[in-house]
Coordinates of C-alpha atoms and ligand atoms in Angstrom, one line a residue:
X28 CA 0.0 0.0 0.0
X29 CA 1.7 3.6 -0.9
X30 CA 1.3 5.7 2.6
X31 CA 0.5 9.3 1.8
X32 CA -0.9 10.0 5.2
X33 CA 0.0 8.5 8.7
X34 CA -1.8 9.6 11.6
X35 CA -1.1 8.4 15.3
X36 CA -3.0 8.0 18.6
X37 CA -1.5 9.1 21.7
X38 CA 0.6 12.5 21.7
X39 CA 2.5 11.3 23.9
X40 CA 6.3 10.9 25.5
X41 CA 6.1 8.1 22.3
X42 CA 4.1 9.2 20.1
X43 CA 5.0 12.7 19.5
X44 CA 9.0 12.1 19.3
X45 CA 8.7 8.9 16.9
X46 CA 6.1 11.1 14.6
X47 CA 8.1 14.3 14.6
X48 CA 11.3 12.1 13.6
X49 CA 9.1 10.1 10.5
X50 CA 7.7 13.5 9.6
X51 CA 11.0 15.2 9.4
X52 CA 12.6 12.4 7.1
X53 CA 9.5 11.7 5.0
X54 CA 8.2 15.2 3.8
X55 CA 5.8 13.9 1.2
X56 CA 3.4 12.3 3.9
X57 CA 1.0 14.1 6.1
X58 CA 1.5 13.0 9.6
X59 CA -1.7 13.5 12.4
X60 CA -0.6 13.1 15.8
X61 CA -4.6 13.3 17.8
X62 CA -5.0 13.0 21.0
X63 CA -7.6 13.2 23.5
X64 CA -6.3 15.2 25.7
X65 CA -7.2 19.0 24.7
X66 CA -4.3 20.2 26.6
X67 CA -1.2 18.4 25.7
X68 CA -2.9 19.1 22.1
X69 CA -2.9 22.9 23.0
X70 CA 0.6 22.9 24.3
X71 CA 1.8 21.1 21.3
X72 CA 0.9 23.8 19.0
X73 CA 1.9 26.4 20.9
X74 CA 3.6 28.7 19.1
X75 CA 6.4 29.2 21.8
X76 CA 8.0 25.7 20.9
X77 CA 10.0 25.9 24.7
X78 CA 6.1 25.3 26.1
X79 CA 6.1 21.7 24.3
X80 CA 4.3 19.5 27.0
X81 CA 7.5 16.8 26.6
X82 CA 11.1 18.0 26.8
X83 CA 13.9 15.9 24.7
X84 CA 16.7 17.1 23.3
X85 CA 16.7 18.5 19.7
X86 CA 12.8 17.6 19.8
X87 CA 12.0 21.4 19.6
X88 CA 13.8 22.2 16.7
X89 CA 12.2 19.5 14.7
X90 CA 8.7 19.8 15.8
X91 CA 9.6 23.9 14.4
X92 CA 10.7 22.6 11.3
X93 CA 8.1 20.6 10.5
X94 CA 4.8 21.3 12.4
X95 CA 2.3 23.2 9.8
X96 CA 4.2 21.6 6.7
X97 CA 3.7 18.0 7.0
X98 CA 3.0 17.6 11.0
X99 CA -0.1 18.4 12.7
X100 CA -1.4 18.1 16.0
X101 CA -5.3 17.7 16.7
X102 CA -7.7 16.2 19.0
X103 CA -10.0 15.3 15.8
X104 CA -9.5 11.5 16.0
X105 CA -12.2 10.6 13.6
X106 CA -10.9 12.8 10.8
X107 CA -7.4 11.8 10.9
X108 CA -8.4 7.8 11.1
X109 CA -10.5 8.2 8.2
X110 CA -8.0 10.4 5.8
X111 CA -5.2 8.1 6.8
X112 CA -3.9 4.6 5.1
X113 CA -1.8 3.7 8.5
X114 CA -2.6 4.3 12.1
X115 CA -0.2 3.8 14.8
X116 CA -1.7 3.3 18.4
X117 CA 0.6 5.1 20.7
X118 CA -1.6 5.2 23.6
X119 CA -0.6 4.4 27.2
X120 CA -1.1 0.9 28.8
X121 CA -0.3 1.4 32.6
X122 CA -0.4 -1.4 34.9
X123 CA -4.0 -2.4 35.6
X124 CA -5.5 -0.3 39.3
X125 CA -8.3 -2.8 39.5
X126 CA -9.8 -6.1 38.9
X127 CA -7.9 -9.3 37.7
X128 CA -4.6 -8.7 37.2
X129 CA -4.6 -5.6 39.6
X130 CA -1.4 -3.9 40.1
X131 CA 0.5 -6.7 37.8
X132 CA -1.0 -7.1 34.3
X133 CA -1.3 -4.0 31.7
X134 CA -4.4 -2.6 31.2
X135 CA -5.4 -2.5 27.6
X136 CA -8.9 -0.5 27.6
X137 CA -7.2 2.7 26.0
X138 CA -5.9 0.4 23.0
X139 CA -9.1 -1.2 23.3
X140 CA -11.1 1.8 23.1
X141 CA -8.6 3.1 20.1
X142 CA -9.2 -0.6 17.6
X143 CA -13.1 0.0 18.4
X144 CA -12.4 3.6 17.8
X145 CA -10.9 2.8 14.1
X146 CA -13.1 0.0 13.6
X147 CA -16.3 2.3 13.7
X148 CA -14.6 5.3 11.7
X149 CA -12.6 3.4 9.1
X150 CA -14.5 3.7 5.2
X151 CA -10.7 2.4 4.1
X152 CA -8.1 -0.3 4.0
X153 CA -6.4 0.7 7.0
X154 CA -2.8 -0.2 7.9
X155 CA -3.0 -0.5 12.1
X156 CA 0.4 -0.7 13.9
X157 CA 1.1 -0.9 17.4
X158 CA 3.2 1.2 18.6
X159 CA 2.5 1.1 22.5
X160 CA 4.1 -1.8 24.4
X161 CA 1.8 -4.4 24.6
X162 CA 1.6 -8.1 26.3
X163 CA 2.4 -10.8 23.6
X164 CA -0.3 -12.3 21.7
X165 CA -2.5 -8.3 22.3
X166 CA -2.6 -8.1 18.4
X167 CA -5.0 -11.3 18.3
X168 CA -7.5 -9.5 20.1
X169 CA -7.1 -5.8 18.3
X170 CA -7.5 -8.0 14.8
X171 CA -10.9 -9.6 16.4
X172 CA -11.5 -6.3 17.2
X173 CA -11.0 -5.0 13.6
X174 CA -12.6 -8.0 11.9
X175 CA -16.0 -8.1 13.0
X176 CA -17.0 -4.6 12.0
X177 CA -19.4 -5.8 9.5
X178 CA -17.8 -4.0 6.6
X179 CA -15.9 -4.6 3.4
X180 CA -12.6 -2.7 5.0
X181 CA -9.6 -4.9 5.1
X182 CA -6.9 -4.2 8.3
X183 CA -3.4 -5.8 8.7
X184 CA -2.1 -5.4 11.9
X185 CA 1.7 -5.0 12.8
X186 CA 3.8 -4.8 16.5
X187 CA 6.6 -2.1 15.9
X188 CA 7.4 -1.5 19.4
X189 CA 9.1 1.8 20.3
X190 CA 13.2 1.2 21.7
X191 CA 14.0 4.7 22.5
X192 CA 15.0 6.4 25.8
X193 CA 13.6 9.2 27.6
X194 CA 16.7 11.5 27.5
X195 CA 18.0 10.9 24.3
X196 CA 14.9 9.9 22.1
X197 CA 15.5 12.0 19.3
X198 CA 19.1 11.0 18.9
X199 CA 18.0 6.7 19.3
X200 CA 15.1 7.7 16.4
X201 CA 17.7 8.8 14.2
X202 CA 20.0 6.3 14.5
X203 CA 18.0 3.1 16.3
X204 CA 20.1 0.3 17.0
X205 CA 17.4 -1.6 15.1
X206 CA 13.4 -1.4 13.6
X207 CA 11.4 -4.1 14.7
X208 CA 8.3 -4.8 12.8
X209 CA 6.3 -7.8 13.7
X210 CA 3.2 -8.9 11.0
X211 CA 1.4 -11.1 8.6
X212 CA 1.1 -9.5 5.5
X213 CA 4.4 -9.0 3.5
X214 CA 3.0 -5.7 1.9
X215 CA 1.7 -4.1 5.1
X216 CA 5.2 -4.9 6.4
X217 CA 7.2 -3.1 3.2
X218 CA 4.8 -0.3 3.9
X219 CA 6.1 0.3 7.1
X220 CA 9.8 -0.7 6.2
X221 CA 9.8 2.3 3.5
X222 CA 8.7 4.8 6.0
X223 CA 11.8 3.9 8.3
X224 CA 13.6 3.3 5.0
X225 CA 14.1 6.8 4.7
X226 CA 16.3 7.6 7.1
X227 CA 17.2 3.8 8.2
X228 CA 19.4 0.9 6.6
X229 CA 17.1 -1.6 5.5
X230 CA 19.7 -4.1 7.0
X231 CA 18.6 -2.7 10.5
X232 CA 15.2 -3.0 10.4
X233 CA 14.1 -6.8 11.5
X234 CA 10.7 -8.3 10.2
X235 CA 9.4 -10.7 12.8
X236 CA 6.4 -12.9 13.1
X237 CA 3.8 -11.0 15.3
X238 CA 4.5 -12.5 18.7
X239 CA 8.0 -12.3 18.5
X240 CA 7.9 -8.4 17.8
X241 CA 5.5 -8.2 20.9
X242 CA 7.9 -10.7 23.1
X243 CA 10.8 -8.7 22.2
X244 CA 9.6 -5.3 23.5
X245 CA 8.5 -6.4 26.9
X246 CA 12.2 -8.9 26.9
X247 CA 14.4 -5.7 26.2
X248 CA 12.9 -4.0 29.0
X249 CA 13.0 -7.0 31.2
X250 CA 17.0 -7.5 30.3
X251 CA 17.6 -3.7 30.3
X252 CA 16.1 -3.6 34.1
X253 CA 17.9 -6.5 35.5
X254 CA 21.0 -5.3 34.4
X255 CA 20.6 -2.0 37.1
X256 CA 18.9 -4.5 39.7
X257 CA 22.2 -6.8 39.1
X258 CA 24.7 -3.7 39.8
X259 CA 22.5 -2.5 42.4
X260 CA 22.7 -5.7 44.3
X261 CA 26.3 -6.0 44.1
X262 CA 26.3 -2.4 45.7
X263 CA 25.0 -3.3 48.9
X264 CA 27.9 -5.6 49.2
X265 CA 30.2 -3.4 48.3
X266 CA 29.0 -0.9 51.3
X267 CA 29.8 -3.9 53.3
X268 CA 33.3 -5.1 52.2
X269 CA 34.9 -1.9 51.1
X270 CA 34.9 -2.7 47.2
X271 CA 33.5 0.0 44.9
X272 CA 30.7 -0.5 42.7
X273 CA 32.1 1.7 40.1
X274 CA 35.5 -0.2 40.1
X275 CA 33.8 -3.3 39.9
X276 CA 31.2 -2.1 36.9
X277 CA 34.2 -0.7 34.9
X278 CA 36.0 -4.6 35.8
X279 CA 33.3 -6.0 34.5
X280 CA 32.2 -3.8 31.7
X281 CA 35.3 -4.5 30.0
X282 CA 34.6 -7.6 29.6
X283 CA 33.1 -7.8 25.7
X284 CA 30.4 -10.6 26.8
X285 CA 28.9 -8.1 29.4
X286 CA 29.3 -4.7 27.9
X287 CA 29.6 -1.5 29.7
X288 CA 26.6 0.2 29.5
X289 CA 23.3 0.1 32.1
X290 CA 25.9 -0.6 34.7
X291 CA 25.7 2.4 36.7
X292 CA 24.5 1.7 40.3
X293 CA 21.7 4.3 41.6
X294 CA 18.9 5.1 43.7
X295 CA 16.5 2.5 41.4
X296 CA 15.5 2.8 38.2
X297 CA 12.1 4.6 37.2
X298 CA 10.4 5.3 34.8
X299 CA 7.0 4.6 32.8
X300 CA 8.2 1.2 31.5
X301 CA 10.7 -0.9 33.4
X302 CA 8.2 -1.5 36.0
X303 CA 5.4 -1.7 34.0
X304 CA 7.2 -4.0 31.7
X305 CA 8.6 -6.2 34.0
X306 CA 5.2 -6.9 36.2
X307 CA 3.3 -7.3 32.9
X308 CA 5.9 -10.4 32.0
X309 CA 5.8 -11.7 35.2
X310 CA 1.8 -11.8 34.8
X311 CA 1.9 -13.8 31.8
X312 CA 4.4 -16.1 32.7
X313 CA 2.0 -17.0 35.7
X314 CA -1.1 -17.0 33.5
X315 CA 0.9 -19.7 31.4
X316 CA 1.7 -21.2 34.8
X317 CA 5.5 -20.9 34.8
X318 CA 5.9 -20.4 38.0
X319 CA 9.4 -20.4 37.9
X320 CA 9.9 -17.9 35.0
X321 CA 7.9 -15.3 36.8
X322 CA 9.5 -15.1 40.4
X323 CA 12.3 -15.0 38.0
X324 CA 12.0 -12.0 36.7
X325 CA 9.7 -10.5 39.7
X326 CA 12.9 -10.6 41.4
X327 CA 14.2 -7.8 39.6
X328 CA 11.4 -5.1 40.7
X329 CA 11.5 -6.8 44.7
X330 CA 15.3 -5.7 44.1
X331 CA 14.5 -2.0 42.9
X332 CA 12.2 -1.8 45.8
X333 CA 14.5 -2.6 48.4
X334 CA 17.3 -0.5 47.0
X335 CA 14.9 3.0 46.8
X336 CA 13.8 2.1 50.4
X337 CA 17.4 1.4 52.2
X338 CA 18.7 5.0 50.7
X339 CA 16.0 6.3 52.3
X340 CA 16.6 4.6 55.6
X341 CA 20.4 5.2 55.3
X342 CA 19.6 8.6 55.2
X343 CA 17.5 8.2 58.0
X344 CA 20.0 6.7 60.3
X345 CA 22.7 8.6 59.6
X346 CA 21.3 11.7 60.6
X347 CA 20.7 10.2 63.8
X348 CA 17.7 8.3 63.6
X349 CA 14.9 11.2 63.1
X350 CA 14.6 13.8 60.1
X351 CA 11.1 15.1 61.9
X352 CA 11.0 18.7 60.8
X353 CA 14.7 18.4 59.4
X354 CA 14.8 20.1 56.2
X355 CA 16.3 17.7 53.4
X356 CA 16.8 19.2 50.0
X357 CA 15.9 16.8 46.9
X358 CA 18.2 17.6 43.6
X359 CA 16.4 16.3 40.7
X360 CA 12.6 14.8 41.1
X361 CA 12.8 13.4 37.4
X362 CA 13.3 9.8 36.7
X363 CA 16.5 10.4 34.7
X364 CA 18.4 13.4 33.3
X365 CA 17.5 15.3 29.9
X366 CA 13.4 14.6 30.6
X367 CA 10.8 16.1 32.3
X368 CA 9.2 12.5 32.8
X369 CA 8.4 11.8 36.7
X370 CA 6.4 8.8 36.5
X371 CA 7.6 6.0 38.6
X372 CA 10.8 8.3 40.0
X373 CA 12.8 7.0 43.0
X374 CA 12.6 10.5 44.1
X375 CA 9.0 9.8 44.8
X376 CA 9.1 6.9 46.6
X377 CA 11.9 8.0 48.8
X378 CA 10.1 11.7 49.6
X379 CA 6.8 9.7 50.3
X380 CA 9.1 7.2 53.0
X381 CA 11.0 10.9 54.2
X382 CA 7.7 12.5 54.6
X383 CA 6.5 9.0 56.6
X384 CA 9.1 10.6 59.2
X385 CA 8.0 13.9 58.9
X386 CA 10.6 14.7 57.1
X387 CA 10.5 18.7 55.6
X388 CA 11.9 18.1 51.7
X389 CA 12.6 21.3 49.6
X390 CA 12.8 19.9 45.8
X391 CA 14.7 21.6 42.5
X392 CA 14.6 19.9 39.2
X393 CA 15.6 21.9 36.2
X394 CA 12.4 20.7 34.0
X395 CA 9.7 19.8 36.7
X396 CA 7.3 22.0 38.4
X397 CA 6.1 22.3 42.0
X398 CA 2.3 21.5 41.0
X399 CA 4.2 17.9 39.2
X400 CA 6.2 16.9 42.7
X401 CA 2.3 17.5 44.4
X402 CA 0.2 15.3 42.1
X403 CA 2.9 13.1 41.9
X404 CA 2.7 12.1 45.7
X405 CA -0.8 13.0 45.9
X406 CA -1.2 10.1 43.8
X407 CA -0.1 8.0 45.9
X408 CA -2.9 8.7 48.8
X409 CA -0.3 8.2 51.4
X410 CA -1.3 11.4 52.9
X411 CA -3.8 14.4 52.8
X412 CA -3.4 16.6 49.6
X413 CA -2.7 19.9 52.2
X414 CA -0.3 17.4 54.4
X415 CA 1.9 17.1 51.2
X416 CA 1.5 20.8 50.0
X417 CA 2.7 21.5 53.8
X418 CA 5.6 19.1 54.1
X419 CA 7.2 19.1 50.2
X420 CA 7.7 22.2 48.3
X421 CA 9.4 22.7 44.8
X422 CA 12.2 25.7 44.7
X423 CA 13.3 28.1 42.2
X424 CA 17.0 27.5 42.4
X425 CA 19.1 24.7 43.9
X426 CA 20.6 27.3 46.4
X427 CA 17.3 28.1 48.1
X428 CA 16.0 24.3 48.2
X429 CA 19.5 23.5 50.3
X430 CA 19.6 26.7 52.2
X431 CA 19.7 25.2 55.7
X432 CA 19.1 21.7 55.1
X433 CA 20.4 18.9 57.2
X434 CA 21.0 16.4 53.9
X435 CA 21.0 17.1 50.1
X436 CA 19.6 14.2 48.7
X437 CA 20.8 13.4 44.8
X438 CA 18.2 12.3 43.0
X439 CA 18.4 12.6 39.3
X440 CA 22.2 12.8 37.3
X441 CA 21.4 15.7 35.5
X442 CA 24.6 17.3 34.4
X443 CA 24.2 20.7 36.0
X444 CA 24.2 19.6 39.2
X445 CA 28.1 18.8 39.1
X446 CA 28.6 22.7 38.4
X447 CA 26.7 24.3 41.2
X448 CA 29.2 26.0 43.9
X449 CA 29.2 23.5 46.5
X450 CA 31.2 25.8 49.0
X451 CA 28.2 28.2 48.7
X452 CA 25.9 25.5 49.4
X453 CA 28.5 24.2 52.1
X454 CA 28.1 27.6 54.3
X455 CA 24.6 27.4 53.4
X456 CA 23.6 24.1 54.9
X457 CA 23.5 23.0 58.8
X458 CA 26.4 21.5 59.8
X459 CA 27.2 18.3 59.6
X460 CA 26.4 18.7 56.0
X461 CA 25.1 15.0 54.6
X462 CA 25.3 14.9 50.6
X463 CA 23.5 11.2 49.7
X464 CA 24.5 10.6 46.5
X465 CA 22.0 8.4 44.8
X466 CA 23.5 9.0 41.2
X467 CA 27.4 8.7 42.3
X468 CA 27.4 11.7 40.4
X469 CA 29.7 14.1 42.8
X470 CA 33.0 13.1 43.2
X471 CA 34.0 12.3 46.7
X472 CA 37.1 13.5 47.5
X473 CA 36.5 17.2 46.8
X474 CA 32.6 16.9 48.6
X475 CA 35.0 15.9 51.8
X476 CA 37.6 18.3 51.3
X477 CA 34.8 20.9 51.4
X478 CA 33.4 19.9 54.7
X479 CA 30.5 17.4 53.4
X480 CA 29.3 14.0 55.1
X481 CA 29.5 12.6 51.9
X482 CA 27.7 9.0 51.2
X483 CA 27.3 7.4 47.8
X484 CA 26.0 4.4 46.2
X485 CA 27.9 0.8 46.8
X486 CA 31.3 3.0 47.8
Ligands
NAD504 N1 7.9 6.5 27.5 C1 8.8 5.7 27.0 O1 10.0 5.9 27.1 C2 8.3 4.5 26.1 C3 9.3 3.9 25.3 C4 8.9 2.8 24.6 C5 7.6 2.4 24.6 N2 6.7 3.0 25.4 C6 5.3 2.6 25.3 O2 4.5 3.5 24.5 C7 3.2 3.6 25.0 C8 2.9 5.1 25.2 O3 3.8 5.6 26.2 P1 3.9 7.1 26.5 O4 5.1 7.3 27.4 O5 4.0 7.9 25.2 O6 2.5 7.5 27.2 P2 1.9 8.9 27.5 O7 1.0 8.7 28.6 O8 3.0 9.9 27.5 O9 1.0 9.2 26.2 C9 -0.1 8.5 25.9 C10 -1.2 9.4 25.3 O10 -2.3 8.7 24.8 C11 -3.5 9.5 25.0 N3 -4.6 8.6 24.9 C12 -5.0 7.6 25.7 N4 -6.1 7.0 25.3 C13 -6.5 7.6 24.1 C14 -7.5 7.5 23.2 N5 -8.4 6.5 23.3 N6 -7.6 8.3 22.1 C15 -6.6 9.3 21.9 N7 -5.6 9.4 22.8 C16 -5.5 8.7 23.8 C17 -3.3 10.1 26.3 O11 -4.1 11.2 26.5 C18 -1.8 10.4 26.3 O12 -1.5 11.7 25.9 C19 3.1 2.8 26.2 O13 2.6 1.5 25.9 C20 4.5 2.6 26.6 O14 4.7 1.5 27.4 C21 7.0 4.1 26.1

């Protein structure tokens, strides 16, 4: 089928950074990005490209280059699914809140609600690929979906699951380690493969049988997540027999069969996905009844659990057992550097276990707002909305979230952190001055030659 027009569902962290790249290196197709959300469709358009609602490097010049020539942004979802020959579903699929599967499998009622969506609209042949991460075998039930619409109107379905990372999306579009497209029909899969052909060697992008595509998405993330729960387990026994974790990542990193990367020991991974991911696996391995398989991989979240909650009670004990009305200052609340993407952030589970003490935490983070750090623990309904709004507050600058706090707490690595003047802060802080480093970003020695109680991660 020749694609003249492409429109995708879900303006989101996904969908707007993988359209923006197709749009920019195929300028003879129109590409829709809808959304139901009025808002993030507002803040999209605005003309003041810095207001984007997602921040990524080097996404802002591209949405200006292209938004109004061959990139639009709408929240009319029935237009764009009828005037296009491909559809990508780019929707979220969080881990279900209710019901079977509560709090373990991924809920699929927004993809749901998006096949019906196409199924009622579509007049066409329509192209439908799934771009959000979904459990394998999820394209059997959009295609029942699709196929019992009553109508003439034929749909191939394909799994191209999205690899990039928040933080350097635009960069891993451009050059992606590898396209994965899963499907059926040869010719729906060539569609596809000459989109990405544009800008990608054909000899990187795979073609897969459906459920392998599917498999291979929730497996990357599965692998991707251990590796930080494997390094962060080995760091806990380093803080116990004087070996350091980054010595003993950079040993083994060498090493060609391991690799070096994902080997930096932290705070715990977040993020929208690992999580997500990993419980999602760990459902359908015990839906399938292996048992085994699934504590396997469970294992890996129990890890990132433990390792958020003993930097919080490290910090805890070594400021002698109490932070009740101790001021702590948070640096970073995002769950890695280069995003303004907060969802599942270690900050957030460590300020909600702080605040358990009654902790006072002041917060700076380069790209997130105070009103984010608020709904972000107000989510969790650990405490009353005015409780948090009382014992959190976000800062304008770095200096006045540490101005006489007991402990700076290192959240997120972002780079700027490293260049703050730490002797200002120093004087600034109560004394002892505690740094917990929960990126290993400062570097020790000149932290101690300052005057800082300096703790890191696995040293
Ligand atoms: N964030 C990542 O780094 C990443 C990477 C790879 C894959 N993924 C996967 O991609 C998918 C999307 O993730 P995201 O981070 O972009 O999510 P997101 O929450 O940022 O965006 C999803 C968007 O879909 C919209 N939406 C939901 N239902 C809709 C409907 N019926 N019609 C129209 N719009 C609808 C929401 O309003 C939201 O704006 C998920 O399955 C995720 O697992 C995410």
């Amino acid at each position: 089928m020749k694609v003249t027009k492409i429109c995708c569902i879900g303006a989101g962290y996904v969908g707007g950074p993988t359209m923006a790249v197709i749009a920019k290196n195929n300028p003879n197709i129109k590409v829709t990005i809808v959304d139901i959300n009025q808002e993030r469709i507002d803040a999209w358009n605005d003309s003041d490209v810095s207001n984007l609602p997602i921040y990524e490097p080097g996404l802002a010049e591209i949405v200006e280059e292209t938004r109004g020539k061959n990139l639009f942004f709408s929240t009319e979802i029935n237009k764009a699914i009828d005037e296009s020959e491909m559809i990508f579903i780019s929707v979220n699929t969080p881990t279900k809140t209710y019901g079977k599967g509560k709090g373990m499998a991924a809920d699929l009622k927004y993809v749901e609600l998006c096949a019906r969506n196409i199924a009622k609209v579509a007049q066409t042949d329509k192209i439908v690929v799934e771009k959000s991460t979904l459990p394998v075998r999820t394209a059997q039930a959009i295609k029942s979906i699709l196929d019992h619409t009553g109508s003439d109107v034929k749909f191939d379905i394909l799994s191209n699951p999205e690899f990039l990372a928040e933080g350097t999306a635009i960069q891993d579009l451009l050059n992606p380690d590898r396209v994965l497209i899963g499907g059926e029909s040869e010719d729906a899969i060539e569609s596809l493969a000459n989109i990405y052909g544009s800008w990608v060697p054909q000899a990187q992008i795979l073609r897969t049988n459906v459920w392998s595509s599917e498999l291979s998405k929730l497996t990357a993330n599965a692998f991707l997540a251990q590796r930080i729960s494997s390094i962060n387990a080995i760091s806990e026994l380093c803080e116990k027999t004087e070996a350091n974790v980054d010595e003993v990542a950079k040993a083994i990193g060498m090493d060609s069969r391991i690799g070096p990367k994902f080997l930096k020991s932290s705070v715990g991974f977040g993020g929208s996905c690992f999580q997500k991911d990993i419980l999602n696996l760990v459902y359908i391995a015990r839906s399938y009844n292996l048992q085994a398989v699934a504590d396997y991989w469970e294992q890996v979240i129990i890890l990132n659990d433990h390792q958020k909650r003993r930097f919080a009670d490290n910090l805890i004990s070594t400021l002698y057992n109490t932070v009740s009305g101790k001021k702590i200052g948070f640096l970073g609340w995002a769950f890695k550097k280069d995003t303004n993407d907060t969802r599942e952030s270690a900050a957030i589970y460590v300020a909600d276990h702080l605040l358990n003490e009654q902790a006072s935490i002041a917060v700076y983070d380069p790209k997130v707002s105070d009103s984010k750090i608020q709904s972000d623990l107000n989510y969790l309904n650990t405490r009353s909305e005015e409780e948090n709004s009382k014992l959190i507050q976000g800062s304008a600058t770095p200096y006045d979230a540490l101005k006489d706090a007991h402990a700076v707490a290192i959240m997120t690595e972002w780079d700027e952190f490293k260049t703050y003047d730490w002797k200002k802060i120093y004087t600034q802080m109560k004394k002892p001055a505690f740094i917990f480093d929960g990126r290993n970003l400062l570097d020790k020695s000149t932290m101690e030659k300052i005057g800082f109680e300096y703790t890191s991660i696995g040293q």
